[in-house]
PDB file of C-alpha atoms in Angstrom:
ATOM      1  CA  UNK A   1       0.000   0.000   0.000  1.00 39.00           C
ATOM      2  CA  UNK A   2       1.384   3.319  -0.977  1.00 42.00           C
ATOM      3  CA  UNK A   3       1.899   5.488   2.186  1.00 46.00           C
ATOM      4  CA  UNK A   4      -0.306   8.977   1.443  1.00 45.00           C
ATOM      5  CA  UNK A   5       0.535  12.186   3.012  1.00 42.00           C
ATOM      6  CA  UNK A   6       0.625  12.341   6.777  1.00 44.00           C
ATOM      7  CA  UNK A   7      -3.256  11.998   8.074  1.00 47.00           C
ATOM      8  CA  UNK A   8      -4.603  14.668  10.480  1.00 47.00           C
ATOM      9  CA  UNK A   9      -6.314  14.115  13.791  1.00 46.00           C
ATOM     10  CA  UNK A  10      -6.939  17.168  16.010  1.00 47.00           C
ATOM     11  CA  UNK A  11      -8.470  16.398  19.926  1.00 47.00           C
ATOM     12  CA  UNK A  12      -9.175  19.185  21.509  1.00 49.00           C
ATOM     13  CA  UNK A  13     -10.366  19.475  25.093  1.00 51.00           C
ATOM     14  CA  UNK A  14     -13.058  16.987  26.122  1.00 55.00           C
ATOM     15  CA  UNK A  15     -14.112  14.244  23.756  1.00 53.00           C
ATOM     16  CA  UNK A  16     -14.554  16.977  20.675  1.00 50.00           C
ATOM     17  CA  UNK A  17     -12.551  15.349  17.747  1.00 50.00           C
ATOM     18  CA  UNK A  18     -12.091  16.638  14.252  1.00 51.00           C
ATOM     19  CA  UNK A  19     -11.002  14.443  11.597  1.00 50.00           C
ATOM     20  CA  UNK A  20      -8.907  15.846   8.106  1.00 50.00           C
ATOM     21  CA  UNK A  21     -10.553  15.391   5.379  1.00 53.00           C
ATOM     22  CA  UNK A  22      -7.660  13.114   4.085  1.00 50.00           C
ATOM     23  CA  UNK A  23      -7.883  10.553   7.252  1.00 48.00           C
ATOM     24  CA  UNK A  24     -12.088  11.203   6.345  1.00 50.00           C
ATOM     25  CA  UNK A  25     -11.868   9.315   3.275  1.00 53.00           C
ATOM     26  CA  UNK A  26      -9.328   7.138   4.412  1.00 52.00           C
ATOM     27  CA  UNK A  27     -11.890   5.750   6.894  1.00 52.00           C
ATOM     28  CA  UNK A  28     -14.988   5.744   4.625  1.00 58.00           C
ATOM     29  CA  UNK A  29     -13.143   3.582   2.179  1.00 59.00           C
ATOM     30  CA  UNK A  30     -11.972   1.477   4.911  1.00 57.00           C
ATOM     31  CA  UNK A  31     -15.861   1.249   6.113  1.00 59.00           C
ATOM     32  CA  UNK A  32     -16.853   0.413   2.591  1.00 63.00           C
ATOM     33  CA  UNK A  33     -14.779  -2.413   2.467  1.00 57.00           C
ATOM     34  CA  UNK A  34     -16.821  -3.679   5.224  1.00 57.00           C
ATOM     35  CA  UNK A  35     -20.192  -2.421   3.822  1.00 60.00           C
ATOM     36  CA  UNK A  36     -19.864  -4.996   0.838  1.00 59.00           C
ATOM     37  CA  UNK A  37     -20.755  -8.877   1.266  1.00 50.00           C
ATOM     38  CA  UNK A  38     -19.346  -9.348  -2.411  1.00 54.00           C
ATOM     39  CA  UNK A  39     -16.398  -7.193  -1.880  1.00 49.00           C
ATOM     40  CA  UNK A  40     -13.681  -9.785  -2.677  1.00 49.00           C
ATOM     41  CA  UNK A  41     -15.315 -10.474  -6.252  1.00 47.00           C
ATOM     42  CA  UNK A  42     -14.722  -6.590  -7.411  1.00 42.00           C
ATOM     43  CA  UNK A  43     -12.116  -5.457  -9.071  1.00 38.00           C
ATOM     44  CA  UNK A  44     -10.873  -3.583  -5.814  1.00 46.00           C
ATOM     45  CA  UNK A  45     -10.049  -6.447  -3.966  1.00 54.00           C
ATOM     46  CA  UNK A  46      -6.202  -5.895  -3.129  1.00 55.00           C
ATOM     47  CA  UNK A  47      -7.282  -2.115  -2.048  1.00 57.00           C
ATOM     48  CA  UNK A  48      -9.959  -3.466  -0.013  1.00 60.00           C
ATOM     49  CA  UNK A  49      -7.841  -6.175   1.483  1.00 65.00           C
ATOM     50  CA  UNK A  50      -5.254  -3.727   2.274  1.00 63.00           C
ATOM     51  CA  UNK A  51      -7.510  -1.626   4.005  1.00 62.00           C
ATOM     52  CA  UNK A  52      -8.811  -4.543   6.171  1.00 67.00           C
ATOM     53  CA  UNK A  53      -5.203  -5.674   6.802  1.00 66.00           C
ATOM     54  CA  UNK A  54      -4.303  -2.442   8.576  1.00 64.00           C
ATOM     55  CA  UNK A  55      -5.565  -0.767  11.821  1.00 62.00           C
ATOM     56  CA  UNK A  56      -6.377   2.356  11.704  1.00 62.00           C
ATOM     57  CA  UNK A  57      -4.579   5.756  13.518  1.00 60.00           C
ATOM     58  CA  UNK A  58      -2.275   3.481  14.741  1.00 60.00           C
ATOM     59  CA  UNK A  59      -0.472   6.680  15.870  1.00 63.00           C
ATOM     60  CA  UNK A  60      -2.829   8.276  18.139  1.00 64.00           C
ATOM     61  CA  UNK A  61      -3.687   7.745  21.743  1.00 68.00           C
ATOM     62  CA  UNK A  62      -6.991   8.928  23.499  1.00 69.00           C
ATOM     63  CA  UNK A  63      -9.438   7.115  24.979  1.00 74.00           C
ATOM     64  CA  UNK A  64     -11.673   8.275  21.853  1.00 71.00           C
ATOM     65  CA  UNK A  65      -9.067   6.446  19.347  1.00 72.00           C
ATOM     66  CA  UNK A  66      -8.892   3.396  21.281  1.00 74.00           C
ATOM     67  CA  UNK A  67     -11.882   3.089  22.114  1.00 75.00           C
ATOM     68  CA  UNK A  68     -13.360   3.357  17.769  1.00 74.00           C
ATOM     69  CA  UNK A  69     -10.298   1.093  17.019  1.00 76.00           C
ATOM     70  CA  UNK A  70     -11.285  -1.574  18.994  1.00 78.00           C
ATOM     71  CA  UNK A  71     -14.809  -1.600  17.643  1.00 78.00           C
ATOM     72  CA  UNK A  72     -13.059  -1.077  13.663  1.00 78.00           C
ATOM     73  CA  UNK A  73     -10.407  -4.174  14.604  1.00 80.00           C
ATOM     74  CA  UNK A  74     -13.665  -6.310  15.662  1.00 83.00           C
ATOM     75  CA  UNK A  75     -15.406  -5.391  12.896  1.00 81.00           C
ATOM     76  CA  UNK A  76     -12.686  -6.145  10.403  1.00 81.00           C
ATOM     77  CA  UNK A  77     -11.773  -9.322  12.151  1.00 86.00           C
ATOM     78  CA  UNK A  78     -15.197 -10.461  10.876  1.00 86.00           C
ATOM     79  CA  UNK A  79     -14.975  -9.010   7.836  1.00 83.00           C
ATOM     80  CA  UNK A  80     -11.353 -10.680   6.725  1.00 85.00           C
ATOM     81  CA  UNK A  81     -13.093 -14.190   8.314  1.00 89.00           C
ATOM     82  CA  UNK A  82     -15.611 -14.311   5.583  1.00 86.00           C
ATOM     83  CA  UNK A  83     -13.568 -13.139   2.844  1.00 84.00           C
ATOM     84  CA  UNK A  84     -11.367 -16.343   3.842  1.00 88.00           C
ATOM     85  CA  UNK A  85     -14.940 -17.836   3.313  1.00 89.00           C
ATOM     86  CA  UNK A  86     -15.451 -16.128   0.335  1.00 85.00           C
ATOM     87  CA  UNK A  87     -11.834 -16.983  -1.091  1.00 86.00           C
ATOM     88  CA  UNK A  88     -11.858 -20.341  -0.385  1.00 90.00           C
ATOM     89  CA  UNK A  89     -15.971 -21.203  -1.815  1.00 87.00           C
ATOM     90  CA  UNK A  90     -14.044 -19.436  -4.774  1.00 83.00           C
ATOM     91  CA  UNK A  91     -11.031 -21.710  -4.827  1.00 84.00           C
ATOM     92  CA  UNK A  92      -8.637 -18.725  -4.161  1.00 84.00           C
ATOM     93  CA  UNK A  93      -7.126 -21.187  -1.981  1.00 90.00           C
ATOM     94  CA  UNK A  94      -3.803 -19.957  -0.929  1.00 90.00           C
ATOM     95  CA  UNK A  95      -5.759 -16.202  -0.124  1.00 88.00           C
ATOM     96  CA  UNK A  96      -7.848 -17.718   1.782  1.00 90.00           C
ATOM     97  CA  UNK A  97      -4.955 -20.011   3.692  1.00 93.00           C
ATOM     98  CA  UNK A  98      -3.307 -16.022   4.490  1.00 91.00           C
ATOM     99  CA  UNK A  99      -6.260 -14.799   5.559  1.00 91.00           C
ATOM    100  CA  UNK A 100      -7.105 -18.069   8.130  1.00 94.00           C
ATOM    101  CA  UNK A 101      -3.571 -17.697   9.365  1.00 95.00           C
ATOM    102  CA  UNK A 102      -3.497 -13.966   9.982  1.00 91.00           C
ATOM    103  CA  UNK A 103      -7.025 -14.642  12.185  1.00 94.00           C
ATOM    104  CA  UNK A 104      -5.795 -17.630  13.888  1.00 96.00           C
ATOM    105  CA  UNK A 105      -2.649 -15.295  14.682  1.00 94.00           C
ATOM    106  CA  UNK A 106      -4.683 -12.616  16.213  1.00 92.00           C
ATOM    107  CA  UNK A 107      -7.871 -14.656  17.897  1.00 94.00           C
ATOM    108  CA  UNK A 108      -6.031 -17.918  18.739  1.00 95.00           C
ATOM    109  CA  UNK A 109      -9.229 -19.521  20.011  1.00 95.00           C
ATOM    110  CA  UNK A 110     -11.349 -18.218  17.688  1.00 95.00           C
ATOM    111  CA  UNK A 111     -12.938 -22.105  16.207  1.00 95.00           C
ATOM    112  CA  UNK A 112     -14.091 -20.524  12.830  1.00 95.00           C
ATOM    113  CA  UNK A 113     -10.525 -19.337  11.767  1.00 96.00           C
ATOM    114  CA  UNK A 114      -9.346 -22.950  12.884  1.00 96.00           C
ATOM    115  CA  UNK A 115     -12.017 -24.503  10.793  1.00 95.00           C
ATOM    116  CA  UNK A 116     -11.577 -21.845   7.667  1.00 96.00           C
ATOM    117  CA  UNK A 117      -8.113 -22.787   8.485  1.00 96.00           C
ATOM    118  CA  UNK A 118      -8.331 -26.425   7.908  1.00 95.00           C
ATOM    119  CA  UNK A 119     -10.409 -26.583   5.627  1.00 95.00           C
ATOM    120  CA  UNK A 120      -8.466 -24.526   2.905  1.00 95.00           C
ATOM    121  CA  UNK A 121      -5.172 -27.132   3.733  1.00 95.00           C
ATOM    122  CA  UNK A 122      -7.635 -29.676   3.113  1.00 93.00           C
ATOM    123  CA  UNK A 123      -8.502 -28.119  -0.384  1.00 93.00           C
ATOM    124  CA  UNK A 124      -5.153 -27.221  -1.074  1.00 93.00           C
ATOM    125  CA  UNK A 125      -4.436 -31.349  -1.019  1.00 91.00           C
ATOM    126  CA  UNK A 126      -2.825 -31.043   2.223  1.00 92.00           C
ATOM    127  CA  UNK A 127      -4.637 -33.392   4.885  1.00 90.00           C
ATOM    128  CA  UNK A 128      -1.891 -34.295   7.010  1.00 90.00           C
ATOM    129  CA  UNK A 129      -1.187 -30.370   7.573  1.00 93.00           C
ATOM    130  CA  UNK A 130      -5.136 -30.093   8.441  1.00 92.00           C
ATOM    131  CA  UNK A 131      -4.758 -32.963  10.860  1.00 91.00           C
ATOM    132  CA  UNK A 132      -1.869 -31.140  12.603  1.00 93.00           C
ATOM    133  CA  UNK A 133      -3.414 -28.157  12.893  1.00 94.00           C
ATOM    134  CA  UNK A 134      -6.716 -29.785  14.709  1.00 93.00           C
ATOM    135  CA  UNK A 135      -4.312 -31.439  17.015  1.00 93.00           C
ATOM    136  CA  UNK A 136      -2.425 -28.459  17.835  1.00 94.00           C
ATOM    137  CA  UNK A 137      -5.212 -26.115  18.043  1.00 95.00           C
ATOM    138  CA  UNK A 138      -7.593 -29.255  20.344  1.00 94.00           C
ATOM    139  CA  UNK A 139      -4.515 -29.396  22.823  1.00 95.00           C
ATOM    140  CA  UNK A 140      -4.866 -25.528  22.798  1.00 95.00           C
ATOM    141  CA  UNK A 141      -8.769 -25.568  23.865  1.00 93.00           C
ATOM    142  CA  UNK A 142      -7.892 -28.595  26.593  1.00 94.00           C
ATOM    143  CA  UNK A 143      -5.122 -26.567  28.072  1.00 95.00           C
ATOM    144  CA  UNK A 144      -6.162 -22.803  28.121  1.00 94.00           C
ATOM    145  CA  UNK A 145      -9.713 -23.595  28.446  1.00 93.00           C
ATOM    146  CA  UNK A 146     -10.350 -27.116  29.207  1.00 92.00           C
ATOM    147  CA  UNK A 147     -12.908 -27.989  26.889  1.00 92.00           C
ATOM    148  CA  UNK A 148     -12.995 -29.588  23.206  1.00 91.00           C
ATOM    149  CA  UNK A 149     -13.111 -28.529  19.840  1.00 89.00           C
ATOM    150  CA  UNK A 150     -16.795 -28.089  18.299  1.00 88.00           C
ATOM    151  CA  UNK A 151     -18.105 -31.230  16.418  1.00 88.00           C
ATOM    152  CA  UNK A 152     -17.713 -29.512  13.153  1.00 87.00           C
ATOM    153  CA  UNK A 153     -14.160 -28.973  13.250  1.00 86.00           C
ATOM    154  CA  UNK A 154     -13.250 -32.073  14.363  1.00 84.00           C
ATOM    155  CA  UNK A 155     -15.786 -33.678  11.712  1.00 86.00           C
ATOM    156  CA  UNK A 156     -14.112 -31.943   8.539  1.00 85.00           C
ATOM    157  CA  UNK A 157     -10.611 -33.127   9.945  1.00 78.00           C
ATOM    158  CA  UNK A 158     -12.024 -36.720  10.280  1.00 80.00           C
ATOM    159  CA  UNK A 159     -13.001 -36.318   6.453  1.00 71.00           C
ATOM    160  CA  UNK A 160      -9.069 -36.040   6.219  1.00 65.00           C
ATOM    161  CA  UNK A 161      -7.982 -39.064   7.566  1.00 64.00           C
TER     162      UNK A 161
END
């Protein structure tokens, strides 16, 4: 991604914020990513990928900033979860392989990353890899949270044996 002009952020006393026009656009775009369900099938889909990739004002601290960029990084943890769903139903395999691995990077217990996960390694041809990555993702559950994998994920890496 090509790195613009410096954005502008001015806080002034209180909770009064006023956004540049520049760091404006920035974040409508970024919010149209999300807007789309068919966004990965336009021709923007690198832009819009690289818009979900990256948090936003990563510069700023106030409790206003932290408090929108944890509801943007939710928001565009879901959103980068089903284009991985999106990729893979449109046999963009190794996209979709990126995507499950940057999730399961950032929400470690999160089961439908694991499953998006193991599922594209099982499309790619790669079963043994999807069995590994049950096993080392079931230990996980038993040991942080002491519970088991949902049925689902350990069905479609059953289909793999």
């Amino acid at each position: 991604m090509n790195q613009a002009a410096p954005r502008e952020l001015v806080i002034t006393e209180g909770e009064t914020v006023r956004i540049s026009e520049v760091l404006t656009s920035d974040w409508q775009q970024a919010h149209d990513a999300l807007a789309h369900p068919d966004w990965p099938h336009t021709p923007s889909l690198t832009n819009d990928l690289e818009l979900l990739l990256l948090p936003l004002l990563v510069d700023v601290h106030s409790p206003w900033i932290e408090e929108h960029q944890r509801t943007w990084d939710q928001r565009r943890f879901y959103a980068l979860r089903e284009a991985g769903e999106i990729l893979l139903s449109g046999e963009r395999l190794r996209e979709a392989v990126e995507i499950a691995e940057l999730l399961v990077t950032w929400e470690p217990l999160d089961e439908p990353s694991h499953l998006l996960l193991i599922r594209a390694h099982l499309k790619l041809g790669a079963p043994g890899r999807s069995t590994e990555l049950y096993q080392e993702f079931r230990r996980r559950l038993r040991k942080e949270l002491g519970v088991e994998p949902a049925f689902e994920l350990a069905h479609v890496t059953s289909l793999a044996e």
